[in-house]
PDB file of C-alpha atoms in Angstrom:
ATOM      1  CA  MET A1158       4.347   2.007 -28.296  1.00 40.00           C
ATOM      2  CA  LYS A1159       1.195   0.203 -27.202  1.00 38.00           C
ATOM      3  CA  PHE A1160       2.943  -3.166 -27.515  1.00 37.00           C
ATOM      4  CA  GLU A1161       5.847  -1.897 -25.393  1.00 42.00           C
ATOM      5  CA  MET A1162       3.377  -0.744 -22.694  1.00 39.00           C
ATOM      6  CA  LEU A1163       1.666  -4.146 -22.705  1.00 37.00           C
ATOM      7  CA  ALA A1164       5.013  -5.913 -22.435  1.00 40.00           C
ATOM      8  CA  ASN A1165       5.990  -3.632 -19.550  1.00 39.00           C
ATOM      9  CA  THR A1166       2.678  -4.298 -17.831  1.00 39.00           C
ATOM     10  CA  LYS A1167       3.201  -8.052 -18.042  1.00 40.00           C
ATOM     11  CA  ARG A1168       6.718  -7.724 -16.666  1.00 40.00           C
ATOM     12  CA  VAL A1169       5.507  -5.528 -13.803  1.00 41.00           C
ATOM     13  CA  LEU A1170       2.829  -8.041 -12.930  1.00 40.00           C
ATOM     14  CA  MET A1171       5.400 -10.824 -12.866  1.00 38.00           C
ATOM     15  CA  ALA A1172       7.814  -8.697 -10.816  1.00 39.00           C
ATOM     16  CA  ALA A1173       5.052  -7.764  -8.408  1.00 43.00           C
ATOM     17  CA  ALA A1174       4.059 -11.375  -8.036  1.00 39.00           C
ATOM     18  CA  PHE A1175       7.645 -12.217  -7.144  1.00 35.00           C
ATOM     19  CA  PHE A1176       8.707  -9.142  -5.179  1.00 38.00           C
ATOM     20  CA  GLY A1177       5.425  -7.662  -3.996  1.00 40.00           C
ATOM     21  CA  THR A1178       4.014 -10.691  -2.251  1.00 36.00           C
ATOM     22  CA  VAL A1179       6.924 -10.983   0.133  1.00 34.00           C
ATOM     23  CA  SER A1180       7.439  -7.270   0.704  1.00 37.00           C
ATOM     24  CA  LEU A1181       3.807  -6.254   0.929  1.00 41.00           C
ATOM     25  CA  ALA A1182       2.944  -9.106   3.244  1.00 36.00           C
ATOM     26  CA  SER A1183       5.699  -8.111   5.643  1.00 34.00           C
ATOM     27  CA  ALA A1184       4.558  -4.495   5.526  1.00 39.00           C
ATOM     28  CA  GLN A1185       1.070  -5.557   6.584  1.00 40.00           C
ATOM     29  CA  THR A1186       2.293  -6.596  10.007  1.00 34.00           C
ATOM     30  CA  ASP A1187       3.598  -3.089  10.649  1.00 40.00           C
ATOM     31  CA  LYS A1188       0.495  -1.332   9.354  1.00 38.00           C
ATOM     32  CA  LYS A1189      -1.930  -2.555  12.004  1.00 37.00           C
ATOM     33  CA  GLU A1190       0.164  -1.100  14.785  1.00 37.00           C
ATOM     34  CA  THR A1191       0.625   2.144  12.861  1.00 36.00           C
ATOM     35  CA  ALA A1192      -3.091   2.508  12.171  1.00 39.00           C
ATOM     36  CA  VAL A1193      -4.114   1.974  15.782  1.00 39.00           C
ATOM     37  CA  LYS A1194      -1.384   4.188  17.166  1.00 37.00           C
ATOM     38  CA  ALA A1195      -1.853   7.056  14.727  1.00 38.00           C
ATOM     39  CA  GLU A1196      -5.634   7.185  14.877  1.00 41.00           C
ATOM     40  CA  THR A1197      -5.990   7.730  18.618  1.00 36.00           C
ATOM     41  CA  PRO A1198      -6.578  11.408  19.541  1.00 36.00           C
ATOM     42  CA  ALA A1199      -4.176  11.156  22.484  1.00 37.00           C
ATOM     43  CA  ASN A1200      -1.331  10.488  20.062  1.00 39.00           C
ATOM     44  CA  ALA A1201      -2.165  13.243  17.553  1.00 40.00           C
ATOM     45  CA  GLU A1202       0.662  15.560  18.598  1.00 40.00           C
ATOM     46  CA  LYS A1203       3.099  12.674  18.981  1.00 43.00           C
ATOM     47  CA  THR A1204       2.188  11.504  15.472  1.00 42.00           C
ATOM     48  CA  LYS A1205       2.935  14.961  14.037  1.00 43.00           C
ATOM     49  CA  ALA A1206       6.316  14.964  15.783  1.00 43.00           C
ATOM     50  CA  GLU A1207       7.085  11.442  14.520  1.00 47.00           C
ATOM     51  CA  THR A1208       6.129  12.476  10.966  1.00 44.00           C
ATOM     52  CA  ALA A1209       8.531  15.400  11.097  1.00 42.00           C
ATOM     53  CA  GLU A1210      11.209  13.114  12.528  1.00 43.00           C
ATOM     54  CA  THR A1211      10.587  10.481   9.844  1.00 43.00           C
ATOM     55  CA  THR A1212      11.058  12.975   7.033  1.00 44.00           C
ATOM     56  CA  GLN A1213      14.319  14.272   8.529  1.00 43.00           C
ATOM     57  CA  VAL A1214      15.984  10.890   9.074  1.00 49.00           C
ATOM     58  CA  ALA A1215      18.812  10.198   6.647  1.00 55.00           C
ATOM     59  CA  VAL A1216      17.770   7.409   4.329  1.00 62.00           C
ATOM     60  CA  GLN A1217      20.138   4.530   3.811  1.00 77.00           C
ATOM     61  CA  THR A1218      20.714   3.391   0.283  1.00 88.00           C
ATOM     62  CA  THR A1219      21.781   0.020  -1.001  1.00 92.00           C
ATOM     63  CA  PRO A1220      23.695  -1.162  -4.068  1.00 94.00           C
ATOM     64  CA  GLU A1221      20.391  -2.579  -5.346  1.00 95.00           C
ATOM     65  CA  ILE A1222      18.695   0.828  -5.061  1.00 96.00           C
ATOM     66  CA  GLU A1223      21.599   2.607  -6.724  1.00 96.00           C
ATOM     67  CA  GLY A1224      21.640   0.117  -9.610  1.00 95.00           C
ATOM     68  CA  LEU A1225      17.888   0.387 -10.105  1.00 96.00           C
ATOM     69  CA  LYS A1226      18.039   4.196  -9.981  1.00 96.00           C
ATOM     70  CA  LYS A1227      20.545   4.116 -12.851  1.00 96.00           C
ATOM     71  CA  GLN A1228      18.337   1.724 -14.793  1.00 96.00           C
ATOM     72  CA  VAL A1229      15.283   3.945 -14.258  1.00 96.00           C
ATOM     73  CA  ALA A1230      17.281   7.044 -15.219  1.00 96.00           C
ATOM     74  CA  ALA A1231      18.212   5.357 -18.500  1.00 96.00           C
ATOM     75  CA  TYR A1232      14.680   4.016 -19.124  1.00 95.00           C
ATOM     76  CA  PRO A1233      12.198   6.156 -17.167  1.00 93.00           C
ATOM     77  CA  LYS A1234       9.164   4.301 -18.571  1.00 94.00           C
ATOM     78  CA  ASP A1235      10.419   0.831 -17.656  1.00 95.00           C
ATOM     79  CA  ALA A1236       7.609  -0.194 -15.331  1.00 95.00           C
ATOM     80  CA  GLU A1237       9.409  -3.365 -14.264  1.00 96.00           C
ATOM     81  CA  ALA A1238      12.499  -1.446 -13.119  1.00 96.00           C
ATOM     82  CA  LEU A1239      10.305   1.137 -11.382  1.00 97.00           C
ATOM     83  CA  SER A1240       8.434  -1.628  -9.580  1.00 96.00           C
ATOM     84  CA  LYS A1241      11.671  -3.222  -8.408  1.00 97.00           C
ATOM     85  CA  LEU A1242      12.949   0.184  -7.272  1.00 97.00           C
ATOM     86  CA  ALA A1243       9.747   0.921  -5.343  1.00 97.00           C
ATOM     87  CA  VAL A1244      10.010  -2.446  -3.582  1.00 97.00           C
ATOM     88  CA  ALA A1245      13.710  -1.877  -2.838  1.00 97.00           C
ATOM     89  CA  TYR A1246      12.887   1.493  -1.266  1.00 97.00           C
ATOM     90  CA  GLN A1247      10.101  -0.172   0.683  1.00 96.00           C
ATOM     91  CA  ASN A1248      12.438  -2.904   1.935  1.00 95.00           C
ATOM     92  CA  ALA A1249      14.852  -0.170   3.077  1.00 95.00           C
ATOM     93  CA  SER A1250      11.944   1.631   4.839  1.00 96.00           C
ATOM     94  CA  ASP A1251      12.504   4.659   2.609  1.00 97.00           C
ATOM     95  CA  TRP A1252       8.823   5.490   2.511  1.00 97.00           C
ATOM     96  CA  ASN A1253       9.119   8.882   0.799  1.00 97.00           C
ATOM     97  CA  ASN A1254      10.990   7.485  -2.202  1.00 97.00           C
ATOM     98  CA  SER A1255       8.868   4.337  -2.230  1.00 97.00           C
ATOM     99  CA  LEU A1256       5.726   6.465  -2.385  1.00 98.00           C
ATOM    100  CA  GLN A1257       7.096   8.695  -5.147  1.00 97.00           C
ATOM    101  CA  THR A1258       8.059   5.649  -7.195  1.00 97.00           C
ATOM    102  CA  TRP A1259       4.653   3.978  -6.741  1.00 98.00           C
ATOM    103  CA  LEU A1260       2.997   7.252  -7.791  1.00 97.00           C
ATOM    104  CA  GLN A1261       5.184   7.266 -10.909  1.00 97.00           C
ATOM    105  CA  ILE A1262       4.093   3.690 -11.661  1.00 97.00           C
ATOM    106  CA  SER A1263       0.432   4.699 -11.294  1.00 97.00           C
ATOM    107  CA  THR A1264       1.014   7.419 -13.880  1.00 96.00           C
ATOM    108  CA  LEU A1265       2.412   4.836 -16.303  1.00 96.00           C
ATOM    109  CA  LEU A1266      -0.122   2.111 -15.421  1.00 96.00           C
ATOM    110  CA  PRO A1267      -3.190   3.874 -13.980  1.00 96.00           C
ATOM    111  CA  ASP A1268      -5.286   0.682 -13.912  1.00 95.00           C
ATOM    112  CA  TRP A1269      -2.754  -1.444 -12.023  1.00 96.00           C
ATOM    113  CA  ALA A1270      -4.269  -1.988  -8.565  1.00 97.00           C
ATOM    114  CA  PRO A1271      -1.157  -3.188  -6.637  1.00 96.00           C
ATOM    115  CA  ALA A1272       0.471   0.241  -7.039  1.00 97.00           C
ATOM    116  CA  TYR A1273      -2.388   1.816  -5.056  1.00 98.00           C
ATOM    117  CA  TYR A1274      -2.083  -0.784  -2.307  1.00 98.00           C
ATOM    118  CA  SER A1275       1.622  -0.029  -2.057  1.00 98.00           C
ATOM    119  CA  GLN A1276       0.883   3.698  -1.927  1.00 98.00           C
ATOM    120  CA  GLY A1277      -1.393   2.950   1.022  1.00 98.00           C
ATOM    121  CA  ILE A1278       1.468   1.178   2.792  1.00 97.00           C
ATOM    122  CA  ALA A1279       3.826   4.093   2.157  1.00 98.00           C
ATOM    123  CA  TYR A1280       1.320   6.747   3.246  1.00 98.00           C
ATOM    124  CA  GLN A1281       0.551   4.754   6.360  1.00 97.00           C
ATOM    125  CA  ASN A1282       4.215   4.459   7.290  1.00 97.00           C
ATOM    126  CA  LEU A1283       4.526   8.204   6.705  1.00 98.00           C
ATOM    127  CA  LYS A1284       1.676   8.647   9.231  1.00 97.00           C
ATOM    128  CA  ASN A1285      -0.645  10.113   6.590  1.00 97.00           C
ATOM    129  CA  ASN A1286      -3.689   7.980   7.331  1.00 96.00           C
ATOM    130  CA  GLU A1287      -6.143  10.056   5.282  1.00 97.00           C
ATOM    131  CA  SER A1288      -4.075   9.573   2.116  1.00 98.00           C
ATOM    132  CA  ALA A1289      -3.526   5.912   3.054  1.00 98.00           C
ATOM    133  CA  LYS A1290      -7.297   5.432   3.291  1.00 98.00           C
ATOM    134  CA  ALA A1291      -7.777   7.084  -0.119  1.00 98.00           C
ATOM    135  CA  ALA A1292      -5.087   4.850  -1.672  1.00 98.00           C
ATOM    136  CA  TYR A1293      -6.636   1.710  -0.178  1.00 98.00           C
ATOM    137  CA  GLU A1294     -10.065   2.787  -1.448  1.00 98.00           C
ATOM    138  CA  LYS A1295      -8.592   3.213  -4.927  1.00 98.00           C
ATOM    139  CA  TYR A1296      -6.937  -0.216  -4.641  1.00 98.00           C
ATOM    140  CA  VAL A1297     -10.225  -1.877  -3.620  1.00 98.00           C
ATOM    141  CA  ALA A1298     -12.013  -0.226  -6.538  1.00 97.00           C
ATOM    142  CA  MET A1299      -9.308  -1.205  -9.039  1.00 97.00           C
ATOM    143  CA  VAL A1300      -9.022  -4.943  -8.286  1.00 97.00           C
ATOM    144  CA  LYS A1301     -10.691  -6.787 -11.138  1.00 95.00           C
ATOM    145  CA  PRO A1302     -13.053  -9.693 -10.345  1.00 95.00           C
ATOM    146  CA  GLU A1303     -10.625 -12.216 -11.845  1.00 96.00           C
ATOM    147  CA  GLU A1304      -7.869 -10.855  -9.542  1.00 95.00           C
ATOM    148  CA  VAL A1305      -9.805 -11.112  -6.275  1.00 96.00           C
ATOM    149  CA  GLU A1306      -8.660 -14.606  -5.352  1.00 96.00           C
ATOM    150  CA  ALA A1307      -4.968 -13.708  -5.665  1.00 95.00           C
ATOM    151  CA  ASN A1308      -5.482 -10.473  -3.719  1.00 96.00           C
ATOM    152  CA  LYS A1309      -7.617 -11.703  -0.797  1.00 96.00           C
ATOM    153  CA  LYS A1310      -5.112 -10.921   1.984  1.00 97.00           C
ATOM    154  CA  ASN A1311      -4.410  -7.436   0.667  1.00 97.00           C
ATOM    155  CA  LEU A1312      -8.106  -6.764   0.079  1.00 98.00           C
ATOM    156  CA  ALA A1313      -8.842  -7.926   3.626  1.00 97.00           C
ATOM    157  CA  TYR A1314      -6.267  -5.519   5.036  1.00 98.00           C
ATOM    158  CA  ALA A1315      -7.353  -2.608   2.818  1.00 98.00           C
ATOM    159  CA  HIS A1316     -10.983  -3.018   3.918  1.00 98.00           C
ATOM    160  CA  PHE A1317      -9.854  -3.351   7.551  1.00 97.00           C
ATOM    161  CA  PHE A1318      -7.871  -0.122   7.367  1.00 97.00           C
ATOM    162  CA  ILE A1319     -10.731   1.760   5.678  1.00 98.00           C
ATOM    163  CA  ALA A1320     -13.172   0.477   8.311  1.00 97.00           C
ATOM    164  CA  TYR A1321     -10.834   1.534  11.096  1.00 96.00           C
ATOM    165  CA  ALA A1322     -10.410   4.987   9.547  1.00 96.00           C
ATOM    166  CA  LEU A1323     -14.201   5.379   9.290  1.00 96.00           C
ATOM    167  CA  PHE A1324     -14.901   4.047  12.801  1.00 94.00           C
ATOM    168  CA  GLU A1325     -15.635   7.472  14.325  1.00 92.00           C
ATOM    169  CA  THR A1326     -17.146   9.257  11.341  1.00 95.00           C
ATOM    170  CA  ASP A1327     -19.261   6.765   9.362  1.00 96.00           C
ATOM    171  CA  LYS A1328     -20.162   3.605  11.264  1.00 94.00           C
ATOM    172  CA  ASN A1329     -22.388   2.231   8.485  1.00 96.00           C
ATOM    173  CA  ALA A1330     -19.621   2.462   5.877  1.00 96.00           C
ATOM    174  CA  ALA A1331     -17.163   1.063   8.424  1.00 96.00           C
ATOM    175  CA  LYS A1332     -19.472  -1.928   9.002  1.00 96.00           C
ATOM    176  CA  THR A1333     -19.615  -2.585   5.260  1.00 96.00           C
ATOM    177  CA  HIS A1334     -15.822  -2.513   4.971  1.00 97.00           C
ATOM    178  CA  ILE A1335     -15.201  -4.700   8.019  1.00 96.00           C
ATOM    179  CA  ALA A1336     -17.700  -7.253   6.697  1.00 97.00           C
ATOM    180  CA  LYS A1337     -15.753  -7.328   3.411  1.00 97.00           C
ATOM    181  CA  SER A1338     -12.480  -7.677   5.319  1.00 97.00           C
ATOM    182  CA  LEU A1339     -13.823 -10.694   7.194  1.00 97.00           C
ATOM    183  CA  GLN A1340     -15.208 -12.142   3.972  1.00 97.00           C
ATOM    184  CA  TYR A1341     -11.667 -12.180   2.553  1.00 97.00           C
ATOM    185  CA  ASP A1342      -9.919 -13.198   5.798  1.00 97.00           C
ATOM    186  CA  PRO A1343     -12.403 -14.652   8.320  1.00 96.00           C
ATOM    187  CA  GLY A1344      -9.674 -15.628  10.801  1.00 95.00           C
ATOM    188  CA  ASN A1345      -8.236 -12.132  11.274  1.00 95.00           C
ATOM    189  CA  THR A1346      -8.662 -11.371  14.982  1.00 95.00           C
ATOM    190  CA  ASP A1347      -8.100  -7.610  14.544  1.00 95.00           C
ATOM    191  CA  ALA A1348     -10.940  -7.492  12.024  1.00 95.00           C
ATOM    192  CA  GLN A1349     -13.124  -9.652  14.284  1.00 95.00           C
ATOM    193  CA  ASN A1350     -12.513  -7.293  17.207  1.00 95.00           C
ATOM    194  CA  LEU A1351     -13.271  -4.219  15.115  1.00 95.00           C
ATOM    195  CA  SER A1352     -16.437  -5.867  13.846  1.00 94.00           C
ATOM    196  CA  LYS A1353     -17.548  -6.500  17.454  1.00 94.00           C
ATOM    197  CA  SER A1354     -16.869  -2.874  18.346  1.00 92.00           C
ATOM    198  CA  LEU A1355     -18.847  -1.635  15.358  1.00 92.00           C
ATOM    199  CA  ASN A1356     -21.759  -4.019  15.792  1.00 88.00           C
ATOM    200  CA  GLY A1357     -21.830  -4.169  19.588  1.00 81.00           C
TER     201      GLY A1357
END
């Protein structure tokens, strides 16, 4: 049983390296706009309406999703298949199912940091910024020192989002997170601008 879990973990890591890098990187471009838009008080009511609308929209499925759902139904603890399914949902912008699948992966592999990053993406696209912040905080805490180099872009974004979320409530913590974000991605203009706002 333990061997099977280790084998699944290795396969998930390989699948994430292949699938996650492309998908998660593309999701990052959408997140900045979502974070800025959803956090402004003027858009609070609009955000609630958009959240309700998002949950009511009919989700499109694909042959890939249907095939992976069958595979997961047959082998519910196959972390590799779950990872591929979560990414397929993400690519289809089916954020509810993507989130549920990433949560399932975190139950199977509670120490696997990329699942928490992906939960942050899903929560953010579902306009649940508080849960997104918590997922990104978990991701930041879970990345092992030997994994930092490979995760710099995602760590930079996670710290940026956390800093942005803390901007109004805890400036000191926000400053710490934005400094970390810039440490991982010094050329990020959004992070530079937020840093100026926090330190200005």
